[in-house]
Coordinates of C-alpha atoms and ligand atoms in Angstrom, one line a residue:
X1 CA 40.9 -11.2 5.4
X2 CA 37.4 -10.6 4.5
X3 CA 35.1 -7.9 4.7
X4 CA 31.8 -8.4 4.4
X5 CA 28.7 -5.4 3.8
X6 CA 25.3 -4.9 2.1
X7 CA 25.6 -5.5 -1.8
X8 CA 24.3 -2.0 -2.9
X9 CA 25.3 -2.0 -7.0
X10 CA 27.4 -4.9 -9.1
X11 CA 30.3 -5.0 -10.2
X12 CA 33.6 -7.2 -9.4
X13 CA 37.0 -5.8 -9.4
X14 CA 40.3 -6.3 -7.8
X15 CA 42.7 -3.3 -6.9
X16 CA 44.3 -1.4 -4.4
X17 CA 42.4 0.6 -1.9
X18 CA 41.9 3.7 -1.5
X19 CA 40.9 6.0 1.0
X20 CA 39.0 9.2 0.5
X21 CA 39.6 11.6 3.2
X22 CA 36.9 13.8 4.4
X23 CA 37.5 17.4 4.5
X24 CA 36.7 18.9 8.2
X25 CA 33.6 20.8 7.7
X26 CA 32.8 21.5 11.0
X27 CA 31.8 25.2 11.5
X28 CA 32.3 27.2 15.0
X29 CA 29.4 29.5 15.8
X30 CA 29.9 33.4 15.7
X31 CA 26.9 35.5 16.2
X32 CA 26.9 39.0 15.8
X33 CA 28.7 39.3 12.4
X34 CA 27.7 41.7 9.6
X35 CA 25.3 40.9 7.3
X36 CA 26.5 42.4 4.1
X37 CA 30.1 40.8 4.7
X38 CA 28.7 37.7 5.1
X39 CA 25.7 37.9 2.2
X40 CA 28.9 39.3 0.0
X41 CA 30.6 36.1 1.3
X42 CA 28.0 33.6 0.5
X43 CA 27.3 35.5 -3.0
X44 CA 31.1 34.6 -3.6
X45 CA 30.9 31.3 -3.0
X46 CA 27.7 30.2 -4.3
X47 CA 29.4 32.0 -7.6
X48 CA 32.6 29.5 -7.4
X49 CA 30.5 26.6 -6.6
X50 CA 28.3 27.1 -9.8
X51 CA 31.5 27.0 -11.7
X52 CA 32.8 24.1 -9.8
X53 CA 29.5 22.6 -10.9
X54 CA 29.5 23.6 -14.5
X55 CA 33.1 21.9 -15.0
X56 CA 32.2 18.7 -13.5
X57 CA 29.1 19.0 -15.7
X58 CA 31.0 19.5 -19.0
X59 CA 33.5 16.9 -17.7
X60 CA 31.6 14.1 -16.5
X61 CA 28.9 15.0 -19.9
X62 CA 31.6 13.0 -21.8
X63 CA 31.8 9.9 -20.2
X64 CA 28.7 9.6 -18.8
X65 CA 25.7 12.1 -19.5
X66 CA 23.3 10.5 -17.3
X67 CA 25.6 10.9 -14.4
X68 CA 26.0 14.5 -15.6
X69 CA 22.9 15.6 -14.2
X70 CA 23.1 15.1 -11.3
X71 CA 25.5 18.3 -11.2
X72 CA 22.9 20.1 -13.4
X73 CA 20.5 19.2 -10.4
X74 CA 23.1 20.7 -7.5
X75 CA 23.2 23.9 -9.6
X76 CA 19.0 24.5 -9.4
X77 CA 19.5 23.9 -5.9
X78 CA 22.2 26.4 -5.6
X79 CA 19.0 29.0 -6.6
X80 CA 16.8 27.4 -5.1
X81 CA 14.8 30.3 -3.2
X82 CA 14.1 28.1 -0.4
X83 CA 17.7 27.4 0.4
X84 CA 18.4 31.2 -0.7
X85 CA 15.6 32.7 1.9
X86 CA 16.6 30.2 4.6
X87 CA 20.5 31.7 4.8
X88 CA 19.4 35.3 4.1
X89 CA 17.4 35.2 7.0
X90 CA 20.6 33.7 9.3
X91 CA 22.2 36.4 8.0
X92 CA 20.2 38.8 9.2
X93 CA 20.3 37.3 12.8
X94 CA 24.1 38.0 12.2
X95 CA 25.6 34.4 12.1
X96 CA 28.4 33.7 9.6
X97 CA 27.7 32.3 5.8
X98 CA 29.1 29.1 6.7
X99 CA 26.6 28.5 9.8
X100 CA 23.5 30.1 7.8
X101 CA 24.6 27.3 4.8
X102 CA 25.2 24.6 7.3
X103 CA 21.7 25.1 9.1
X104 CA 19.6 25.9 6.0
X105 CA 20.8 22.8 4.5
X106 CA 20.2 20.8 7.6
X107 CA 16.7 22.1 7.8
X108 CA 15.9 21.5 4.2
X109 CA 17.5 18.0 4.7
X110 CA 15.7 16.9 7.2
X111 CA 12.4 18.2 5.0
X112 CA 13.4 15.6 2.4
X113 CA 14.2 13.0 4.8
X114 CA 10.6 12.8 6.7
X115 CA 9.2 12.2 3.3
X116 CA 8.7 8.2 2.5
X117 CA 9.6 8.1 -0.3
X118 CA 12.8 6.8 -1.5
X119 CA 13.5 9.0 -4.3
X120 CA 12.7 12.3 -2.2
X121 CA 14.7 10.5 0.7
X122 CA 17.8 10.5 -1.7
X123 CA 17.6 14.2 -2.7
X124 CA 18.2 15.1 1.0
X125 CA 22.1 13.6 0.2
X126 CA 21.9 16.2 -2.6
X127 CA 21.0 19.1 -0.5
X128 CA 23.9 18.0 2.0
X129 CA 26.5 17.7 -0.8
X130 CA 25.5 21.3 -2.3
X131 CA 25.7 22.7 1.4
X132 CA 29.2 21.0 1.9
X133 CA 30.1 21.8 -1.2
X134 CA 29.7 25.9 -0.2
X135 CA 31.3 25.6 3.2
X136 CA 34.2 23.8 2.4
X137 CA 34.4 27.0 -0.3
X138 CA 33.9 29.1 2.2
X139 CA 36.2 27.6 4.8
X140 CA 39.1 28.0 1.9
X141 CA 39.8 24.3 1.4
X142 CA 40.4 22.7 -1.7
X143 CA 38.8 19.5 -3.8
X144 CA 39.8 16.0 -2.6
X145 CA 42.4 15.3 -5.6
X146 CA 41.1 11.9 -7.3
X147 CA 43.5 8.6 -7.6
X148 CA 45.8 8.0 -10.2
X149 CA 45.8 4.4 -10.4
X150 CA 42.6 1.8 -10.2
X151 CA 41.3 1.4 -6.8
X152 CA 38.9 0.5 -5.1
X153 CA 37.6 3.3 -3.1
X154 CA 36.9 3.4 0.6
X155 CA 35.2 6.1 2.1
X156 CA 32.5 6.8 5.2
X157 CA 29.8 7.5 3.2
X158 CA 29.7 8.4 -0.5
X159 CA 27.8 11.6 -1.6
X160 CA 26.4 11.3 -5.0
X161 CA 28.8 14.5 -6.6
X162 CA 31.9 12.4 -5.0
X163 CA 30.5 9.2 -6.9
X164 CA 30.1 10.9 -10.0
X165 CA 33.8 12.3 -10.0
X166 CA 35.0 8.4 -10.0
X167 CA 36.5 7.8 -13.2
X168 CA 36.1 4.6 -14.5
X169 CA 39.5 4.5 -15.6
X170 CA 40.8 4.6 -11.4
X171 CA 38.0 3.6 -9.8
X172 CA 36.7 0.2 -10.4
X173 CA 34.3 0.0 -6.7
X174 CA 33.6 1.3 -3.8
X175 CA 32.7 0.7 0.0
X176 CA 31.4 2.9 2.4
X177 CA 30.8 2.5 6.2
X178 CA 27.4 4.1 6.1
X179 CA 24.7 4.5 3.2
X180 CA 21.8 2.4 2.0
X181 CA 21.1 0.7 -0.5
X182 CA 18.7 2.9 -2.2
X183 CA 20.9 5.8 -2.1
X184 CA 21.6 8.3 -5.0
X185 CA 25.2 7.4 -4.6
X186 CA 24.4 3.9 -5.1
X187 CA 21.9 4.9 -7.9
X188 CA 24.4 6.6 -9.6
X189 CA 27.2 3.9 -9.0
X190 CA 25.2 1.5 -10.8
X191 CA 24.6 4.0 -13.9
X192 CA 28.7 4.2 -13.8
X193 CA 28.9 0.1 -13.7
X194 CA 31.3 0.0 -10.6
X195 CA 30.0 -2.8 -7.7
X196 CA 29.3 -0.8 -4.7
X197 CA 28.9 -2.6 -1.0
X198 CA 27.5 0.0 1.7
X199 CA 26.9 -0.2 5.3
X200 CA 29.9 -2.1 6.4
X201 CA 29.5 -0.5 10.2
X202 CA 32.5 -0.9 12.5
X203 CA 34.5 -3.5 10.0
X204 CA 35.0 -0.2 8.0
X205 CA 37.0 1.2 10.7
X206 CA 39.5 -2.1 11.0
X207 CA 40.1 -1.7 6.7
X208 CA 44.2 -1.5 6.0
X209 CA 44.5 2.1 4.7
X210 CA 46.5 0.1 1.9
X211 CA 47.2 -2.7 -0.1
X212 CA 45.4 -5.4 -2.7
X213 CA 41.9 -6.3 -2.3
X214 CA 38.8 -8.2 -4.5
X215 CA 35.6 -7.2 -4.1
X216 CA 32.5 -8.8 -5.1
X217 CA 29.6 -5.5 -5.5
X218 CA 26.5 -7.8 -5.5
X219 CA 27.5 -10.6 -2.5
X220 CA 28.9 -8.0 -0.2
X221 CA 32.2 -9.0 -0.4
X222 CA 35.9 -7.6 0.1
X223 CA 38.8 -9.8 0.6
X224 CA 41.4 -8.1 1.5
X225 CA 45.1 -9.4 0.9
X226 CA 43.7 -12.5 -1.3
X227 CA 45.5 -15.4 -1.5
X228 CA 46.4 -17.1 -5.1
X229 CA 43.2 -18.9 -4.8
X230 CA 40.9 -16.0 -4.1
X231 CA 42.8 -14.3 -6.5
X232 CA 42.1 -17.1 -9.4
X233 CA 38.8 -17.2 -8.1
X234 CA 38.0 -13.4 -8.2
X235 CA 40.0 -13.2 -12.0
X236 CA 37.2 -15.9 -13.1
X237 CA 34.2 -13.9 -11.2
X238 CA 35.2 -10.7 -13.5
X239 CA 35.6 -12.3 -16.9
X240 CA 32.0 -13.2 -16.1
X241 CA 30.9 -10.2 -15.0
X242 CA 32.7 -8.4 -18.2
X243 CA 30.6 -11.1 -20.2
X244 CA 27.3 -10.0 -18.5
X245 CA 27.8 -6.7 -19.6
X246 CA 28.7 -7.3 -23.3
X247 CA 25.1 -9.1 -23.5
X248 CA 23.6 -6.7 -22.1
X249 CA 25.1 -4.3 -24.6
X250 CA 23.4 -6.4 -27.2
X251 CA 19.8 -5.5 -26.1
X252 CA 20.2 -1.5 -26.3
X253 CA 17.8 -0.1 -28.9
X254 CA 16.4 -3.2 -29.2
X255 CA 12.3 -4.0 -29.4
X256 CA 11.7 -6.2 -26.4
X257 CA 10.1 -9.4 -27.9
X258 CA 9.6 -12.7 -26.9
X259 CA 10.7 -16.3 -28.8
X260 CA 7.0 -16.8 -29.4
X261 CA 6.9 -12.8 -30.6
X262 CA 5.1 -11.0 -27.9
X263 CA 6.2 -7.4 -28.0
X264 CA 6.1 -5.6 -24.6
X265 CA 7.4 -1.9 -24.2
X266 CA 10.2 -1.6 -21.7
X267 CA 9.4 2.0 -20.4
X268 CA 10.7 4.3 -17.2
X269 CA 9.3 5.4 -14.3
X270 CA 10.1 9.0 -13.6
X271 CA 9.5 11.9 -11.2
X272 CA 10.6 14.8 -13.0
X273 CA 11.6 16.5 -16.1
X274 CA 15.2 15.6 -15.4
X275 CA 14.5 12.4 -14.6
X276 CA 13.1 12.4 -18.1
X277 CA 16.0 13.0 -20.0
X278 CA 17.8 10.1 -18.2
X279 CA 15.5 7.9 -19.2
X280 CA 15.3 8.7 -22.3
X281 CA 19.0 8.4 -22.8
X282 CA 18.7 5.0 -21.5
X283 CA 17.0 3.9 -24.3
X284 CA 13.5 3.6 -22.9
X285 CA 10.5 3.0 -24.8
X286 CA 8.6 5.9 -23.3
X287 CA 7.6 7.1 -20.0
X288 CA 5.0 4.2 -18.2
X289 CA 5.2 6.6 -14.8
X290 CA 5.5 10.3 -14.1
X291 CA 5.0 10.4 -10.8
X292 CA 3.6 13.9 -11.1
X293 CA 3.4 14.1 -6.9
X294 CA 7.2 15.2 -7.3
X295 CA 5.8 18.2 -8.9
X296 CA 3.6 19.1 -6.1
X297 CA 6.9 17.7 -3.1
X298 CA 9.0 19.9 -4.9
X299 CA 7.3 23.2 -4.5
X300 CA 6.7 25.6 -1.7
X301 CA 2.8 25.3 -2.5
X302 CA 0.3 23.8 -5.4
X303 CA 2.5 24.5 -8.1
X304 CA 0.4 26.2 -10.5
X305 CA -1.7 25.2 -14.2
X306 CA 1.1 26.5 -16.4
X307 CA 4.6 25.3 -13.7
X308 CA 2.0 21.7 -14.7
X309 CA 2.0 22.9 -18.0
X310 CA 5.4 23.8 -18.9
X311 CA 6.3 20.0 -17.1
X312 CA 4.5 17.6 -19.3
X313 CA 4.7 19.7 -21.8
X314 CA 8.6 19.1 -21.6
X315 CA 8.2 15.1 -21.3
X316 CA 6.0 15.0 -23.9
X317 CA 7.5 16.5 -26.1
X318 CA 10.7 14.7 -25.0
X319 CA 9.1 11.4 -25.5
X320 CA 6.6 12.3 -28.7
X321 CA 5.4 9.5 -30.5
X322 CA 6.4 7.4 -27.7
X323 CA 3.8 7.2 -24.5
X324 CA 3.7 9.1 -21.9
X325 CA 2.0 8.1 -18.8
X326 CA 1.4 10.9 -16.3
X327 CA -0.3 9.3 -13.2
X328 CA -2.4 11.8 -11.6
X329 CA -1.5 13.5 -7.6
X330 CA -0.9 10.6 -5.4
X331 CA -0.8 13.0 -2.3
X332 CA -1.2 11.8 1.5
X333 CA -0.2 8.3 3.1
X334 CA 3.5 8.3 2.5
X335 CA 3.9 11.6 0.5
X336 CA 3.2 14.4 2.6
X337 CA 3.2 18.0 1.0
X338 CA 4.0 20.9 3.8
X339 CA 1.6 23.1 2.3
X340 CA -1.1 20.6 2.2
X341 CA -1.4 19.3 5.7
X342 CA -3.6 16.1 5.9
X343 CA -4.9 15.7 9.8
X344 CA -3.3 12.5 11.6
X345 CA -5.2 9.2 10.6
X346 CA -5.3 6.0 12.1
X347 CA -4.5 4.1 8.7
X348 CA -3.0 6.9 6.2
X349 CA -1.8 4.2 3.8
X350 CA -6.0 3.5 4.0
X351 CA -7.0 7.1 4.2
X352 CA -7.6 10.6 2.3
X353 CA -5.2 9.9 -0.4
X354 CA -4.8 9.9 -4.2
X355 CA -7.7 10.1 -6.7
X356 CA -9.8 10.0 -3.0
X357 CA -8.4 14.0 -2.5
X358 CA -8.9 14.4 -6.0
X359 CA -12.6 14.0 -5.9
X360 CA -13.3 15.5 -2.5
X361 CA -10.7 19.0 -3.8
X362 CA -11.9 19.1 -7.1
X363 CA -10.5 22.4 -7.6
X364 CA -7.0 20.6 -6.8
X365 CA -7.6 18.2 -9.4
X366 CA -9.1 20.6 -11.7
X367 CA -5.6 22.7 -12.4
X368 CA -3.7 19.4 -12.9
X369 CA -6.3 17.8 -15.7
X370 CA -6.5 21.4 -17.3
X371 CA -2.7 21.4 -17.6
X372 CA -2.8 18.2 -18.7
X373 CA -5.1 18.8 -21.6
X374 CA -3.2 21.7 -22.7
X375 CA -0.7 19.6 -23.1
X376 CA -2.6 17.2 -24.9
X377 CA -1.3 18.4 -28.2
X378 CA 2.3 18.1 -27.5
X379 CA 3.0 14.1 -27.4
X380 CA 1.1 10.6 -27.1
X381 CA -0.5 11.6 -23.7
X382 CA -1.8 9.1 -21.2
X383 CA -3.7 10.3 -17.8
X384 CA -3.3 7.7 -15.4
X385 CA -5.8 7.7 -12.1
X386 CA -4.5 6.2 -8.5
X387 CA -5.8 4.6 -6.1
X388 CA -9.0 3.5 -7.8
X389 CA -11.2 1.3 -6.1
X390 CA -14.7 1.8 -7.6
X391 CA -16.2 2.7 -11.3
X392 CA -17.7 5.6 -9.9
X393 CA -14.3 7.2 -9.5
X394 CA -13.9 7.2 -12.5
X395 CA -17.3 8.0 -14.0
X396 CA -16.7 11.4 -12.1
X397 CA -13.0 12.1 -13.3
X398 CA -14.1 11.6 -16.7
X399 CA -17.2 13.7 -16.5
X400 CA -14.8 16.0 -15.0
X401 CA -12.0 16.0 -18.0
X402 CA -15.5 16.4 -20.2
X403 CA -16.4 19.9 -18.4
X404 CA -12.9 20.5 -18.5
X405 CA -12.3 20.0 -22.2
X406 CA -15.5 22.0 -23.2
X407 CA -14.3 25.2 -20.5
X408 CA -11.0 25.2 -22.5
X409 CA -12.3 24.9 -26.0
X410 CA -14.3 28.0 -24.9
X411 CA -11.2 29.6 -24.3
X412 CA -9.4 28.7 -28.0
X413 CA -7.4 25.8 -26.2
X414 CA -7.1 23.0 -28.9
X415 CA -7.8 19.7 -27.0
X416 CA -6.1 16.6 -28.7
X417 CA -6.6 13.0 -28.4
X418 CA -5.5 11.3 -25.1
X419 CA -6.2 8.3 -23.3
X420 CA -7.8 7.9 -19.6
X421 CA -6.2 4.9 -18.1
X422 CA -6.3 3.4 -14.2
X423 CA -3.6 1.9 -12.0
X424 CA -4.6 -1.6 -10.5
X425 CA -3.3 -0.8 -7.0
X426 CA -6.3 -2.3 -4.9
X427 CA -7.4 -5.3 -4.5
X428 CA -11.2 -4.0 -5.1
X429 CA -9.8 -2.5 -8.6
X430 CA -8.2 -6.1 -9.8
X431 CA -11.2 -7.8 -8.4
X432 CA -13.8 -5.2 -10.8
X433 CA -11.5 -5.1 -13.8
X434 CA -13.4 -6.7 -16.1
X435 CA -16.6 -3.9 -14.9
X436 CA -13.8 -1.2 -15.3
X437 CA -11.5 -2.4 -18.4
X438 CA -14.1 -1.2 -20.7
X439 CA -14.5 2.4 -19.2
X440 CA -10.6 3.2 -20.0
X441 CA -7.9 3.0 -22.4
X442 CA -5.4 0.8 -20.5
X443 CA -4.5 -0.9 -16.9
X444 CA -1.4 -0.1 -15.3
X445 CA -0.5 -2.6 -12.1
X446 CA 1.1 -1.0 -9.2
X447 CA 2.4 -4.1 -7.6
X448 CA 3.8 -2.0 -4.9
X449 CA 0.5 -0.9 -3.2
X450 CA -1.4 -4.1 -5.1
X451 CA 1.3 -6.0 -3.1
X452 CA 0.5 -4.3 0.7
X453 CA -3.1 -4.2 0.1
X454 CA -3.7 -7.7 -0.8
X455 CA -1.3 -9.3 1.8
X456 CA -2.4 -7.0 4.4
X457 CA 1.7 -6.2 4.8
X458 CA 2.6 -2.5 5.1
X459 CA 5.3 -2.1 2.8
X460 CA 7.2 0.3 5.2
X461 CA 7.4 -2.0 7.9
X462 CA 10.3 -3.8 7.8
X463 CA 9.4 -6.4 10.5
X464 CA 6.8 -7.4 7.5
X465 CA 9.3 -7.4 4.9
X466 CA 9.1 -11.1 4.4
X467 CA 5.0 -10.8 4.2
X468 CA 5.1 -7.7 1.7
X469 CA 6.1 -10.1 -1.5
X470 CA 5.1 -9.3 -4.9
X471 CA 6.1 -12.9 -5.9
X472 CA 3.2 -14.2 -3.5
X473 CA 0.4 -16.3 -5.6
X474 CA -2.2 -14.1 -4.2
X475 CA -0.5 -10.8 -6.3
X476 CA -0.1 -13.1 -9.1
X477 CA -3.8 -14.0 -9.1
X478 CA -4.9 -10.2 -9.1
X479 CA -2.4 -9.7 -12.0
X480 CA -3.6 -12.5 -14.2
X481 CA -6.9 -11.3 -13.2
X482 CA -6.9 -7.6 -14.3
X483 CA -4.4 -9.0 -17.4
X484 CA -7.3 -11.2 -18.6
X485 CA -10.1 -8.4 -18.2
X486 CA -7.7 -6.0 -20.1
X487 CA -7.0 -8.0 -23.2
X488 CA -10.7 -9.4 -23.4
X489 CA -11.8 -5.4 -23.8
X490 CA -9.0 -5.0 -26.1
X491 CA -6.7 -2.3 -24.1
X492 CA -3.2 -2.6 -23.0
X493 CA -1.6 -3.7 -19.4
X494 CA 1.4 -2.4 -17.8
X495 CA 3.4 -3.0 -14.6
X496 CA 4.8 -0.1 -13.2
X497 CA 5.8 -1.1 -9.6
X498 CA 9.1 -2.2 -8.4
X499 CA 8.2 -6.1 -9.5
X500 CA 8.5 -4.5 -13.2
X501 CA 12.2 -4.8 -12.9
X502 CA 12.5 -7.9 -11.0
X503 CA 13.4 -10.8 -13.8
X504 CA 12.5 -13.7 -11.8
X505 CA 8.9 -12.7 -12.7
X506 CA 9.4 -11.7 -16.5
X507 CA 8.1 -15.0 -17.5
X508 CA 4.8 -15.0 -15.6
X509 CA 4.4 -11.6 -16.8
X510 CA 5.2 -12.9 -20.6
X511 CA 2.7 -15.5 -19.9
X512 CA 0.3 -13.7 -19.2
X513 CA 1.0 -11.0 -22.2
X514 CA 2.0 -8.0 -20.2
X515 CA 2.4 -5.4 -23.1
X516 CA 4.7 -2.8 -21.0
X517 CA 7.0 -2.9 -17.9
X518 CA 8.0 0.5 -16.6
X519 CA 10.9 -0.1 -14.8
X520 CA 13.7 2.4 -12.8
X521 CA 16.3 3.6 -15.7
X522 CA 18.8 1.5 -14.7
X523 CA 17.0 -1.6 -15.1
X524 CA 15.7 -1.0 -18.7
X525 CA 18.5 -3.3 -20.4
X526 CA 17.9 -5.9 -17.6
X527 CA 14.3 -6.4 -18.4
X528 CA 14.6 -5.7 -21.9
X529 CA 17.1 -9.3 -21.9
X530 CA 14.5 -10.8 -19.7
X531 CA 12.0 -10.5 -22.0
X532 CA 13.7 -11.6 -25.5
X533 CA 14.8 -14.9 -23.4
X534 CA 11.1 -15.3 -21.4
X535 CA 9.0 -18.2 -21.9
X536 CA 6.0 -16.6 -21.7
Ligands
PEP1 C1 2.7 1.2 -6.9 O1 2.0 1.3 -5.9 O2 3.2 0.1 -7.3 C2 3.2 2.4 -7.6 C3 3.8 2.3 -8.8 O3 2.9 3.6 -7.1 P1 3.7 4.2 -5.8 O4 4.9 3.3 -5.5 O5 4.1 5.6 -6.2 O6 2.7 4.1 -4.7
MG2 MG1 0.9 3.2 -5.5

C-alpha cells in the first residue's frame, strides 16, 4: 500500500511504525480565579519546564549539539518578558495559568506567523511547543515515553522539541499529516539525518497504527506492508543513501576547491547569535549573512547601540579571523517590525525598505553602524548594505560611517579596519556594478530578490512560483555581470541567496569564479562536495 506526501528532509529507512499520541491539551475556561494561586501555579511550572529543558539540553548536547539548541532557545522564551507580561496580565483578569499560557502563546504565535519570513514563521512552532509544554505541566500529565525499537514515526504534526527527542538509534523517519516543508521540525530533522515526508492530509488518517513500512524521505514515499520486491528495492535505496552520507563525511573541514584550484568559501547565512554557533559547528567558513533584521523582529522596540553591540560582538568574535558579514536592517516589504509601522503601500516589495529607511531615518541607521564599529575590533568585520540600487546610496552611507568613525574616536572608541560591501539584489545594482565595484570591498548576490526583481515574479506568490527561477538565463546574466565587474576591480563575490545551496548551479557559479556561497547550515557539506567536483 503506498502513501504518498511532500518530501520535507532525506533519508530512506524501513521499520515499524509508530504512532506518537498527542497529549489532550485542551483547556476549559474559568474566570474568576485568584491571581496569586494561579501566578504561584505558573511560577511552578515554568520552574519544572526549565528543568525539563535543561535535561533534554544536556541529553540531546551528546548526540547532537546543534539540535541541542534548540532547547536552549525554548528556555529564553520561557523568560521572555513578552510571554511573561502577557500571562501576568490574564492573571490579573482572574483566568487560570493554563488559559493565560494557552492565549499568550497564541497571541505571540500568531505575531510570528504574520511575519514573511520563513525563519521567523518557524519560531511561531517554538512558542507553541514552550506553551504546550507548560500546560500539559500544569494539567499534570506526563512526557510521551519514546520507542524502544527503530520506527518510523507517525505523528499529526511534529513540533521541533518532539523531533529533537528522536533518537537516532529508534527513530529512523518520520511522517506527519500536517507541516511544511520549511518547518523547524523539518530543519531540525535534516540536522538529525532521518528522511521526513510532511503534509500527507487525509491519507494520514487511513495509516495502519502498526506494522512494517519503507519510506523514501526525499520522493515522498511510504509503502506500507512492502512486498519482497519493494523490500529488495528499498534495501538497495538505503545502501545508497548510507554511501551518500559517508562522502559527504569526507568533505567536513575541508577547503572547498575546484579540479582546476578555484577556492571559494562555503559560509552560513544566520539570523542570530544562536544561529551562530550552529553554524559554526557545522564547519562553516565564516558567516556570509547576518541577517541583523532578526535583531530588530525580535525585540519589543529598536533594540538599542550596545543590545547591537553585545550581538556582533558575539559573532565576531565567534567567527575571528574568519569573515563576518553583517548585512545592514532590511526592514519593511516582507519583514514588518510592530514597533516600526510602515503605512500600507501599493508595492511594499518596491517601497520604503532597506538601505531606502536607512537614508531617509538616519538616526535608525546611525545606532546600528555605531555598534558596528565598536565592534570593529573584535573579528574580520564586513558591513553589507541592501537593497542598493544607485552609487549615491552608497556615497552617503559611507560619508556616514566617516562622521561616525570620527564622533567615536572623539569619544576614545578605537575604530579598526572593516570592509563596506553591497548586496546585488536589483537589477539596477547588477546592471551599474562595474560603476559601483570600485566604491566597495566586495559584491554579495542576493538571488532571492535579484531573482523577483528581474523576472518581474513576486517571490511570495505562489501562482508565480514557476516564473520566480533563479536558474532563468536572465539571473544568470546579472550574475556573470556583477561577477565580471567584481573581479576586474579586484574585490571578492559572494552568493548569499537560497540559489547558494542549490548544486545544479555550482558549476556556473565555479565558472564564473564565485569566491563564496553562503548557504543555510545544513547545506554547507552539500555545496562544499559541489564545489571540489564543479567544472567550473
Ligand atoms: C536575497 O534577497 O537573496 C537575500 C539574501 O536577502 P533576503 O532573502 O533576506 O531578502
Ligand atoms: Mg533580499
Amino acid at each position: 500500500m503506498k502513501f504518498t506526501g511532500t518530501g520535507a528532509a532525506e533519508g530512506v529507512a524501513i521499520a515499524q511504525l509508530w504512532h506518537l499520541t498527542t497529549p489532550d491539551l485542551s483547556v476549559e475556561r474559568v474566570t474568576g480565579l485568584d491571581p496569586r494561586e494561579q501566578r504561584a501555579r505558573f511560577a511552578q511550572a515554568k520552574t519544572q519546564a526549565d528543568g525539563e529543558l535543561a535535561a533534554l539540553y544536556a541529553s540531546t548536547m551528546e548526540r547532537d549539539p546543534e539540535a541541542a539548541m534548540i532547547f536552549d532557545i525554548h528556555r529564553m522564551m520561557l523568560e521572555d518578558l513578552d510571554f511573561i507580561e502577557g500571562v501576568d496580565d490574564l492573571l490579573d483578569q482572574g483566568e487560570s495559568a493554563e488559559w493565560a499560557v494557552r492565549e499568550t502563546g497564541e497571541t505571540l504565535r500568531a505575531m510570528f506567523l504574520a511575519i514573511d519570513d520563513e525563519t521567523m514563521r518557524a519560531r511561531a512552532a517554538d512558542i507553541q511547543d514552550v506553551s504546550n509544554r507548560l500546560v500539559r505541566i500544569l494539567k499534570g500529565i506526563e512526557e510521551n515515553p519514546m520507542p524502544q525499537e527503530q520506527v518510523i514515526l507517525c505523528a499529526q504534526d511534529l513540533l521541533p522539541s518532539q523531533t529533537v527527542r528522536l533518537d537516532k538509534r529508534y527513530v529512523v523517519g518520520c511522517v506527519t499529516r500536517g507541516g511544511s516543508v520549511t518547518s523547524h521540525s523539518v530543519i531540525l530533522a535534516r540536522s538529525l539525518g532521518i528522511g521526513c515526508i510532511v503534509a500527507m492530509g487525509e491519507q494520514f488518517d487511513r495509516l495502519p497504527r502498526q506494522g512494517l513500512a519503507a519510506m523514501d524521505g526525499a520522493a515522498g514515499e511510504l509503502i506500507v506492508d512492502p512486498d519482497p520486491e519493494e523490500l529488495t528495492l528499498y534495501r538497495e535505496k538505503l545502501a545508497r543513501a548510507q554511501e551518500q552520507r559517508d562522502l559527504l563525511a569526507q568533505y567536513a573541514g575541508r577547503p572547498a576547491v575546484t579540479p582546476s584550484g578555484h577556492r571559494c568559501l562555503v559560509c552560513a547565512n544566520i539570523g542570530s547569535v544562536v544561529d551562530a554557533q550552529a553554524a559554526k559547528d557545522a564547519g562553516a567558513d565564516g558567516v556570509g549573512l547576518f541577517r541583523s533584521e532578526f535583531l530588530y523582529l525580535d525585540s519589543p522596540d529598536f533594540p538599542s547601540e550596545e543590545t547591537q553591540f553585545q550581538a556582533y560582538k558575539t559573532v565576531l568574535e565567534l567567527f575571528a579571523p574568519a569573515p563576518v558579514v553583517v548585512r545592514t536592517l532590511d526592514l519593511g516589504s516582507d519583514k514588518q517590525a510592530p514597533y516600526f509601522q510602515i503605512p500600507d503601500e501599493e508595492n511594499p516589495a518596491m517601497g520604503y525598505r532597506a538601505i531606502r529607511i536607512c537614508l531617509a531615518q538616519p538616526e535608525i541607521f546611525r545606532t546600528q553602524l555605531r555598534a558596528l564599529l565598536r565592534a570593529s575590533g573584535c573579528g574580520n568585520l564586513h558591513i553589507m548594505l541592501p537593497m542598493i540600487t544607485s552609487a549615491h546610496q552608497v556615497e552617503r552611507t559611507r560619508s556616514l560611517l566617516a562622521e561616525l568613525e570620527a564622533e567615536l574616536r572623539a569619544q576614545g572608541v578605537e575604530v579598526a579596519p572593516y570592509k563596506l560591501g553591497i548586496m546585488i539584489e536589483t537589477p539596477a545594482a547588477a546592471v551599474m556594478s562595474d560603476v559601483l565595484a570600485p566604491m566597495v570591498d566586495f559584491f554579495s548576490v542576493g538571488t532571492n530578490d535579484l531573482t523577483q526583481y528581474t523576472l518581474a515574479a513576486d517571490r511570495m506568490n505562489p501562482r508565480v512560483a514557476d516564473i520566480f527561477n533563479a536558474r532563468d538565463p536572465a539571473v544568470g546574466r546579472m550574475i556573470a555581470m556583477a561577477a565580471k565587474a567584481a573581479h576586474d576591480a579586484g574585490i571578492w563575490i559572494g552568493v548569499c541567496g537560497e540559489a547558494g545551496a542549490d548544486v545544479a548551479l555550482t558549476d556556473f557559479f565555479m565558472r564564473h569564479k564565485i569566491d563564496e556561497l553562503s548557504v543555510s547550515r545544513g547545506s554547507i557539506l552539500k555545496v562544499r562536495r559541489a564545489i571540489c567536483e564543479s567544472e567550473g
